Amino acid sequence: MAETFKALIVDKKEEDFRVSIEELTLQDLPEADVLIKVAYSSINYKDGLASTPDGKIVRSYPFVPGIDLAGTVVSSSDPRFKEGDEVIATSYEIGVSHFGGYSEYARIPGDWIVPLPDGLTMKEAMVYGTAGLTAALSIQRLEDNGVTPDKGKVLVTGATGGVGSLAVSMLAKLGYEVVASTGKESEHEFLRELGASEIISREDVHNGKIKALDKQLWAGAVDPVGGETLAAILSKITYGGSAAVSGLTGGGPVPTSVFPFILRGVNLLGIDSVYCPMEIRKKVWNRMAAELKPDNLLHSIQKEITLEELPENLPILLKAQARGRILVKIS
């Protein structure tokens, strides 16, 4: 390998903040079990925050962001991995306190690494990334709590975003009747192509008023929005149904009551893709390579960019301008 390689660096010194592509050496990388030549990464909301001076994601500077990566093992002191293995690493401390995927090489602890499942390419794995893992975990938890296609419609909020678009595709592949909620009228055709059978506005989910109990509409919900939207969803879940929440773009406080839970037996399921146990993580990744894998997975990409194009594209998710996923070709 070359003596130096490229990486995206964020650095902050007092009032000065910069995002730039720089040359690193292996000595610049943190110590860890497995050295990986990174092929692909992706852009997530956390990565957008890492590229701003007040994002409160990065814990020390200078730093390499990127919470997702897929690549090939170059060397390993962990017996579970050997040179040439194709692997995935997402979340944990990657791109937060441990140098992440926006680098041609990365050192990652073996305990954070998932072998690339049969049925997935490294490119497809990063079309999924943390967003896909979150969507798949949401579906897994809904199913674990009794939601099946014959129970009724499943709502997906924020449906044009990373988690939302992949959840729409996966649920449609499994045979669910998917109701996609979006504030973007221009993206209705995109959502239909992903498999949505019905498209509604944000106001159809939450019109500004939250009832303790409302008309029962959905057997399940995948919600990366949270806030008042989640409260409205809970009031409209059918008896015994569930809502899986994974985000808070709509705010942290959820002004609900006990009534959906004690009168309709509704389940509120919290989804964490960061410290998800490895046993569950591997199970879900294997499902993502098989029955959850949409026929149009690569269609979920808004665009594919290079490492050099990252600085101009990182703010897109913070501006709510994303459509599907943005894939980053690293090397």
Short mmCIF file of C-alpha atoms in Angstrom, two decimals:
data_model
loop_
_atom_site.label_atom_id
_atom_site.label_comp_id
_atom_site.label_asym_id
_atom_site.label_seq_id
_atom_site.Cartn_x
_atom_site.Cartn_y
_atom_site.Cartn_z
CA MET A 1 0.00 0.00 0.00
CA ALA A 2 1.03 3.62 -0.50
CA GLU A 3 2.82 5.45 2.32
CA THR A 4 -0.01 7.98 2.47
CA PHE A 5 -3.72 7.87 1.76
CA LYS A 6 -6.63 10.30 1.58
CA ALA A 7 -9.16 11.04 4.31
CA LEU A 8 -11.72 13.69 5.10
CA ILE A 9 -10.66 15.64 8.19
CA VAL A 10 -12.74 17.93 10.37
CA ASP A 11 -10.75 20.19 12.67
CA LYS A 12 -11.72 22.85 15.17
CA LYS A 13 -9.41 25.30 16.89
CA GLU A 14 -11.16 28.00 18.89
CA GLU A 15 -13.34 29.82 16.33
CA ASP A 16 -11.71 28.23 13.29
CA PHE A 17 -13.44 25.17 11.81
CA ARG A 18 -12.49 23.38 8.60
CA VAL A 19 -13.54 20.36 6.56
CA SER A 20 -10.90 19.20 4.09
CA ILE A 21 -9.39 16.24 2.26
CA GLU A 22 -5.90 15.52 3.60
CA GLU A 23 -3.13 12.93 3.40
CA LEU A 24 -2.70 10.55 6.36
CA THR A 25 -0.40 7.65 7.21
CA LEU A 26 -1.21 4.43 9.07
CA GLN A 27 0.44 5.97 12.14
CA ASP A 28 -2.33 8.58 12.19
CA LEU A 29 -5.05 5.95 12.62
CA PRO A 30 -6.17 4.84 16.09
CA GLU A 31 -5.01 1.45 17.33
CA ALA A 32 -7.48 -1.39 16.73
CA ASP A 33 -7.53 -5.08 15.75
CA VAL A 34 -8.40 -4.91 12.07
CA LEU A 35 -6.99 -2.73 9.27
CA ILE A 36 -9.52 -2.28 6.46
CA LYS A 37 -9.15 -0.82 2.98
CA VAL A 38 -12.42 1.09 2.72
CA ALA A 39 -14.40 0.72 -0.51
CA TYR A 40 -17.62 2.58 0.31
CA SER A 41 -19.23 4.71 2.99
CA SER A 42 -22.42 6.79 3.06
CA ILE A 43 -23.85 10.01 4.46
CA ASN A 44 -26.01 9.91 7.58
CA TYR A 45 -27.49 12.64 9.75
CA LYS A 46 -24.70 12.22 12.32
CA ASP A 47 -22.13 12.72 9.56
CA GLY A 48 -23.77 15.98 8.61
CA LEU A 49 -23.59 17.11 12.23
CA ALA A 50 -19.91 16.12 12.37
CA SER A 51 -19.22 18.52 9.51
CA THR A 52 -20.50 21.54 11.46
CA PRO A 53 -18.68 23.40 14.26
CA ASP A 54 -21.58 23.05 16.72
CA GLY A 55 -22.82 19.57 15.80
CA LYS A 56 -21.87 18.12 19.22
CA ILE A 57 -21.04 14.74 17.65
CA VAL A 58 -17.26 14.78 17.35
CA ARG A 59 -15.55 14.45 20.73
CA SER A 60 -11.99 15.48 19.82
CA TYR A 61 -10.21 17.12 16.89
CA PRO A 62 -8.74 16.64 14.32
CA PHE A 63 -11.05 13.79 13.36
CA VAL A 64 -12.20 11.51 10.52
CA PRO A 65 -16.05 11.23 10.43
CA GLY A 66 -18.16 8.56 8.73
CA ILE A 67 -20.26 6.22 10.87
CA ASP A 68 -20.49 3.57 8.11
CA LEU A 69 -17.92 1.68 6.08
CA ALA A 70 -17.55 -1.43 3.97
CA GLY A 71 -14.21 -2.73 2.79
CA THR A 72 -11.61 -5.47 2.63
CA VAL A 73 -9.41 -6.63 5.50
CA VAL A 74 -5.74 -5.80 4.93
CA SER A 75 -4.43 -7.25 8.19
CA SER A 76 -5.91 -8.49 11.46
CA SER A 77 -4.80 -9.52 14.93
CA ASP A 78 -8.35 -10.78 15.56
CA PRO A 79 -8.60 -14.48 14.60
CA ARG A 80 -12.18 -13.97 13.40
CA PHE A 81 -10.93 -11.94 10.41
CA LYS A 82 -8.20 -12.50 7.85
CA GLU A 83 -6.68 -10.67 4.91
CA GLY A 84 -9.12 -10.49 2.00
CA ASP A 85 -12.31 -10.76 4.06
CA GLU A 86 -15.06 -8.36 2.97
CA VAL A 87 -16.63 -6.70 6.02
CA ILE A 88 -19.09 -4.07 7.25
CA ALA A 89 -18.66 -1.75 10.22
CA THR A 90 -21.35 0.67 11.35
CA SER A 91 -22.17 2.71 14.45
CA TYR A 92 -20.66 1.91 17.90
CA GLU A 93 -18.09 4.72 18.31
CA ILE A 94 -17.18 4.85 14.62
CA GLY A 95 -17.26 8.41 13.29
CA VAL A 96 -17.96 9.78 16.78
CA SER A 97 -14.93 9.11 18.98
CA HIS A 98 -13.13 6.60 16.74
CA PHE A 99 -11.88 7.54 13.25
CA GLY A 100 -14.57 6.56 10.75
CA GLY A 101 -15.23 5.60 7.16
CA TYR A 102 -14.32 8.76 5.28
CA SER A 103 -10.80 7.45 4.80
CA GLU A 104 -9.15 5.09 2.34
CA TYR A 105 -7.99 2.99 5.31
CA ALA A 106 -9.55 2.47 8.75
CA ARG A 107 -8.61 0.51 11.86
CA ILE A 108 -11.65 -0.95 13.59
CA PRO A 109 -12.05 -3.19 16.67
CA GLY A 110 -13.03 -6.72 15.71
CA ASP A 111 -16.03 -6.60 18.06
CA TRP A 112 -17.56 -3.87 15.87
CA ILE A 113 -17.25 -5.73 12.57
CA VAL A 114 -19.85 -7.80 10.68
CA PRO A 115 -18.73 -10.19 7.91
CA LEU A 116 -20.33 -9.17 4.61
CA PRO A 117 -23.27 -11.59 4.21
CA ASP A 118 -23.70 -13.73 1.11
CA GLY A 119 -26.11 -11.93 -1.18
CA LEU A 120 -24.74 -8.42 -0.57
CA THR A 121 -22.00 -6.51 -2.31
CA MET A 122 -20.03 -3.88 -0.42
CA LYS A 123 -21.78 -1.22 -2.48
CA GLU A 124 -25.21 -2.57 -1.56
CA ALA A 125 -24.19 -2.78 2.09
CA MET A 126 -23.47 0.94 2.10
CA VAL A 127 -26.69 1.77 0.29
CA TYR A 128 -28.13 0.27 3.46
CA GLY A 129 -25.58 1.54 6.01
CA THR A 130 -26.85 2.65 9.41
CA ALA A 131 -30.09 3.87 7.82
CA GLY A 132 -30.84 0.43 6.41
CA LEU A 133 -29.86 -1.31 9.63
CA THR A 134 -32.20 1.01 11.54
CA ALA A 135 -35.06 0.35 9.11
CA ALA A 136 -34.49 -3.41 9.29
CA LEU A 137 -34.28 -3.40 13.10
CA SER A 138 -37.57 -1.48 13.16
CA ILE A 139 -39.24 -4.12 10.99
CA GLN A 140 -37.73 -6.94 13.05
CA ARG A 141 -39.09 -5.44 16.27
CA LEU A 142 -42.53 -4.87 14.73
CA GLU A 143 -42.65 -8.50 13.65
CA ASP A 144 -41.38 -9.70 17.03
CA ASN A 145 -44.40 -7.92 18.52
CA GLY A 146 -46.97 -9.48 16.23
CA VAL A 147 -47.19 -7.16 13.21
CA THR A 148 -47.72 -9.18 10.01
CA PRO A 149 -48.98 -8.21 6.54
CA ASP A 150 -52.45 -9.59 7.26
CA LYS A 151 -52.86 -7.38 10.37
CA GLY A 152 -53.22 -4.17 8.36
CA LYS A 153 -51.38 -1.22 6.89
CA VAL A 154 -47.96 -0.07 8.12
CA LEU A 155 -47.12 3.64 8.20
CA VAL A 156 -43.65 4.98 7.40
CA THR A 157 -42.94 8.61 8.28
CA GLY A 158 -40.12 10.68 6.81
CA ALA A 159 -40.52 8.31 3.89
CA THR A 160 -38.12 9.99 1.46
CA GLY A 161 -35.21 9.98 3.95
CA GLY A 162 -32.65 7.23 4.43
CA VAL A 163 -34.47 5.19 7.08
CA GLY A 164 -37.88 5.91 5.60
CA SER A 165 -37.13 5.07 1.98
CA LEU A 166 -35.42 1.80 2.90
CA ALA A 167 -38.24 0.86 5.28
CA VAL A 168 -40.79 1.43 2.49
CA SER A 169 -38.79 -0.82 0.15
CA MET A 170 -38.23 -3.59 2.72
CA LEU A 171 -41.83 -3.66 3.92
CA ALA A 172 -43.13 -3.76 0.34
CA LYS A 173 -40.77 -6.68 -0.40
CA LEU A 174 -42.29 -8.56 2.57
CA GLY A 175 -45.81 -8.00 1.25
CA TYR A 176 -46.98 -5.24 3.56
CA GLU A 177 -49.40 -2.54 2.45
CA VAL A 178 -47.18 0.49 3.05
CA VAL A 179 -48.51 3.97 3.75
CA ALA A 180 -45.74 6.50 3.13
CA SER A 181 -45.91 9.93 4.74
CA THR A 182 -43.96 12.84 3.25
CA GLY A 183 -44.07 16.60 3.02
CA LYS A 184 -42.62 16.52 -0.49
CA GLU A 185 -45.32 16.28 -3.16
CA SER A 186 -42.64 16.09 -5.84
CA GLU A 187 -41.46 12.71 -4.49
CA HIS A 188 -44.71 10.75 -4.76
CA GLU A 189 -43.56 8.88 -7.88
CA PHE A 190 -40.26 8.01 -6.16
CA LEU A 191 -42.17 6.50 -3.23
CA ARG A 192 -44.45 4.52 -5.53
CA GLU A 193 -41.38 3.09 -7.26
CA LEU A 194 -40.07 2.02 -3.85
CA GLY A 195 -43.31 0.12 -3.21
CA ALA A 196 -45.62 2.48 -1.32
CA SER A 197 -49.26 1.57 -1.90
CA GLU A 198 -50.56 4.81 -0.41
CA ILE A 199 -48.97 8.24 0.04
CA ILE A 200 -50.20 10.76 2.59
CA SER A 201 -49.03 14.16 3.76
CA ARG A 202 -47.43 14.98 7.10
CA GLU A 203 -50.67 16.73 8.02
CA ASP A 204 -52.60 13.51 7.47
CA VAL A 205 -50.51 12.01 10.26
CA HIS A 206 -50.47 15.05 12.54
CA ASN A 207 -52.69 18.05 11.83
CA GLY A 208 -51.64 20.03 14.89
CA LYS A 209 -54.12 18.38 17.26
CA ILE A 210 -53.41 15.22 19.25
CA LYS A 211 -56.28 13.15 20.58
CA ALA A 212 -55.80 10.68 23.40
CA LEU A 213 -57.35 8.09 21.07
CA ASP A 214 -58.12 8.62 17.40
CA LYS A 215 -59.42 6.49 14.54
CA GLN A 216 -57.47 3.22 14.30
CA LEU A 217 -55.58 3.32 10.99
CA TRP A 218 -52.28 1.42 11.09
CA ALA A 219 -51.22 -1.94 12.53
CA GLY A 220 -47.64 -0.73 12.73
CA ALA A 221 -45.43 2.28 12.12
CA VAL A 222 -41.77 2.93 11.36
CA ASP A 223 -41.12 6.43 12.69
CA PRO A 224 -37.77 8.24 12.45
CA VAL A 225 -39.49 11.56 13.27
CA GLY A 226 -40.62 11.39 16.91
CA GLY A 227 -42.06 14.40 18.73
CA GLU A 228 -45.71 15.32 18.22
CA THR A 229 -45.83 13.16 15.09
CA LEU A 230 -45.15 10.07 17.21
CA ALA A 231 -47.83 11.08 19.69
CA ALA A 232 -50.35 11.38 16.85
CA ILE A 233 -49.28 8.00 15.45
CA LEU A 234 -49.77 6.25 18.78
CA SER A 235 -53.36 7.49 18.96
CA LYS A 236 -54.07 5.89 15.54
CA ILE A 237 -52.39 2.48 15.93
CA THR A 238 -54.84 -0.42 15.84
CA TYR A 239 -55.48 -2.63 18.85
CA GLY A 240 -52.34 -4.58 19.78
CA GLY A 241 -50.25 -2.81 17.13
CA SER A 242 -46.82 -1.26 17.48
CA ALA A 243 -44.82 1.83 16.57
CA ALA A 244 -41.03 1.63 16.20
CA VAL A 245 -39.30 4.97 16.80
CA SER A 246 -35.69 5.62 15.79
CA GLY A 247 -35.29 9.38 15.47
CA LEU A 248 -36.21 12.82 16.70
CA THR A 249 -36.19 15.13 13.71
CA GLY A 250 -39.63 16.22 14.93
CA GLY A 251 -38.38 16.86 18.47
CA GLY A 252 -37.69 14.92 21.65
CA PRO A 253 -40.80 15.47 23.81
CA VAL A 254 -43.72 13.15 22.95
CA PRO A 255 -46.98 14.62 24.30
CA THR A 256 -48.98 11.39 24.54
CA SER A 257 -51.12 9.78 27.25
CA VAL A 258 -51.42 6.31 28.71
CA PHE A 259 -54.65 5.60 26.81
CA PRO A 260 -53.19 3.99 23.65
CA PHE A 261 -51.19 1.64 25.88
CA ILE A 262 -53.82 0.64 28.43
CA LEU A 263 -56.96 0.71 26.26
CA ARG A 264 -55.57 -0.59 22.96
CA GLY A 265 -52.48 -2.50 24.08
CA VAL A 266 -50.25 -0.45 21.78
CA ASN A 267 -46.48 -1.07 21.93
CA LEU A 268 -43.93 1.72 21.66
CA LEU A 269 -40.64 0.18 20.50
CA GLY A 270 -37.35 2.04 20.81
CA ILE A 271 -34.83 1.28 18.05
CA ASP A 272 -31.11 1.68 18.72
CA SER A 273 -28.71 0.81 15.90
CA VAL A 274 -25.62 2.15 17.71
CA TYR A 275 -25.09 -0.42 20.47
CA CYS A 276 -27.39 -3.10 19.07
CA PRO A 277 -25.99 -6.47 20.28
CA MET A 278 -23.85 -8.25 17.69
CA GLU A 279 -26.05 -11.37 17.70
CA ILE A 280 -29.08 -9.32 16.65
CA ARG A 281 -26.99 -7.15 14.33
CA LYS A 282 -25.72 -10.18 12.37
CA LYS A 283 -29.21 -11.70 12.21
CA VAL A 284 -30.65 -8.51 10.77
CA TRP A 285 -27.79 -8.01 8.28
CA ASN A 286 -28.36 -11.56 7.03
CA ARG A 287 -32.06 -10.77 6.57
CA MET A 288 -31.07 -7.59 4.70
CA ALA A 289 -29.10 -9.78 2.29
CA ALA A 290 -32.06 -12.12 1.75
CA GLU A 291 -35.81 -11.66 2.29
CA LEU A 292 -35.57 -7.97 3.26
CA LYS A 293 -33.48 -7.04 0.22
CA PRO A 294 -35.56 -4.94 -2.18
CA ASP A 295 -35.34 -5.70 -5.88
CA ASN A 296 -34.73 -1.97 -6.38
CA LEU A 297 -32.13 -1.52 -3.62
CA LEU A 298 -29.71 0.44 -5.79
CA HIS A 299 -32.61 2.70 -6.80
CA SER A 300 -32.57 4.00 -3.23
CA ILE A 301 -29.39 5.94 -4.03
CA GLN A 302 -29.94 9.61 -4.67
CA LYS A 303 -26.44 9.78 -6.07
CA GLU A 304 -22.96 8.31 -5.73
CA ILE A 305 -20.16 10.72 -4.87
CA THR A 306 -16.41 10.55 -4.34
CA LEU A 307 -14.39 11.30 -1.22
CA GLU A 308 -13.40 14.64 -2.75
CA GLU A 309 -17.08 15.59 -3.20
CA LEU A 310 -17.95 14.92 0.45
CA PRO A 311 -17.45 18.45 1.87
CA GLU A 312 -20.10 19.97 -0.40
CA ASN A 313 -22.56 17.11 0.13
CA LEU A 314 -22.37 16.58 3.90
CA PRO A 315 -24.80 19.44 4.76
CA ILE A 316 -27.60 18.00 2.57
CA LEU A 317 -29.21 15.88 5.30
CA LEU A 318 -29.16 18.77 7.78
CA LYS A 319 -31.19 20.83 5.30
CA ALA A 320 -33.80 18.06 4.87
CA GLN A 321 -32.94 17.91 1.17
CA ALA A 322 -32.03 14.22 1.01
CA ARG A 323 -33.87 11.77 -1.19
CA GLY A 324 -33.01 8.17 -0.46
CA ARG A 325 -29.34 7.53 0.23
CA ILE A 326 -26.05 9.18 -0.75
CA LEU A 327 -23.30 6.63 -1.39
CA VAL A 328 -19.64 7.60 -1.02
CA LYS A 329 -17.09 5.71 -3.14
CA ILE A 330 -13.88 5.83 -1.12
CA SER A 331 -11.46 3.64 -3.10
#
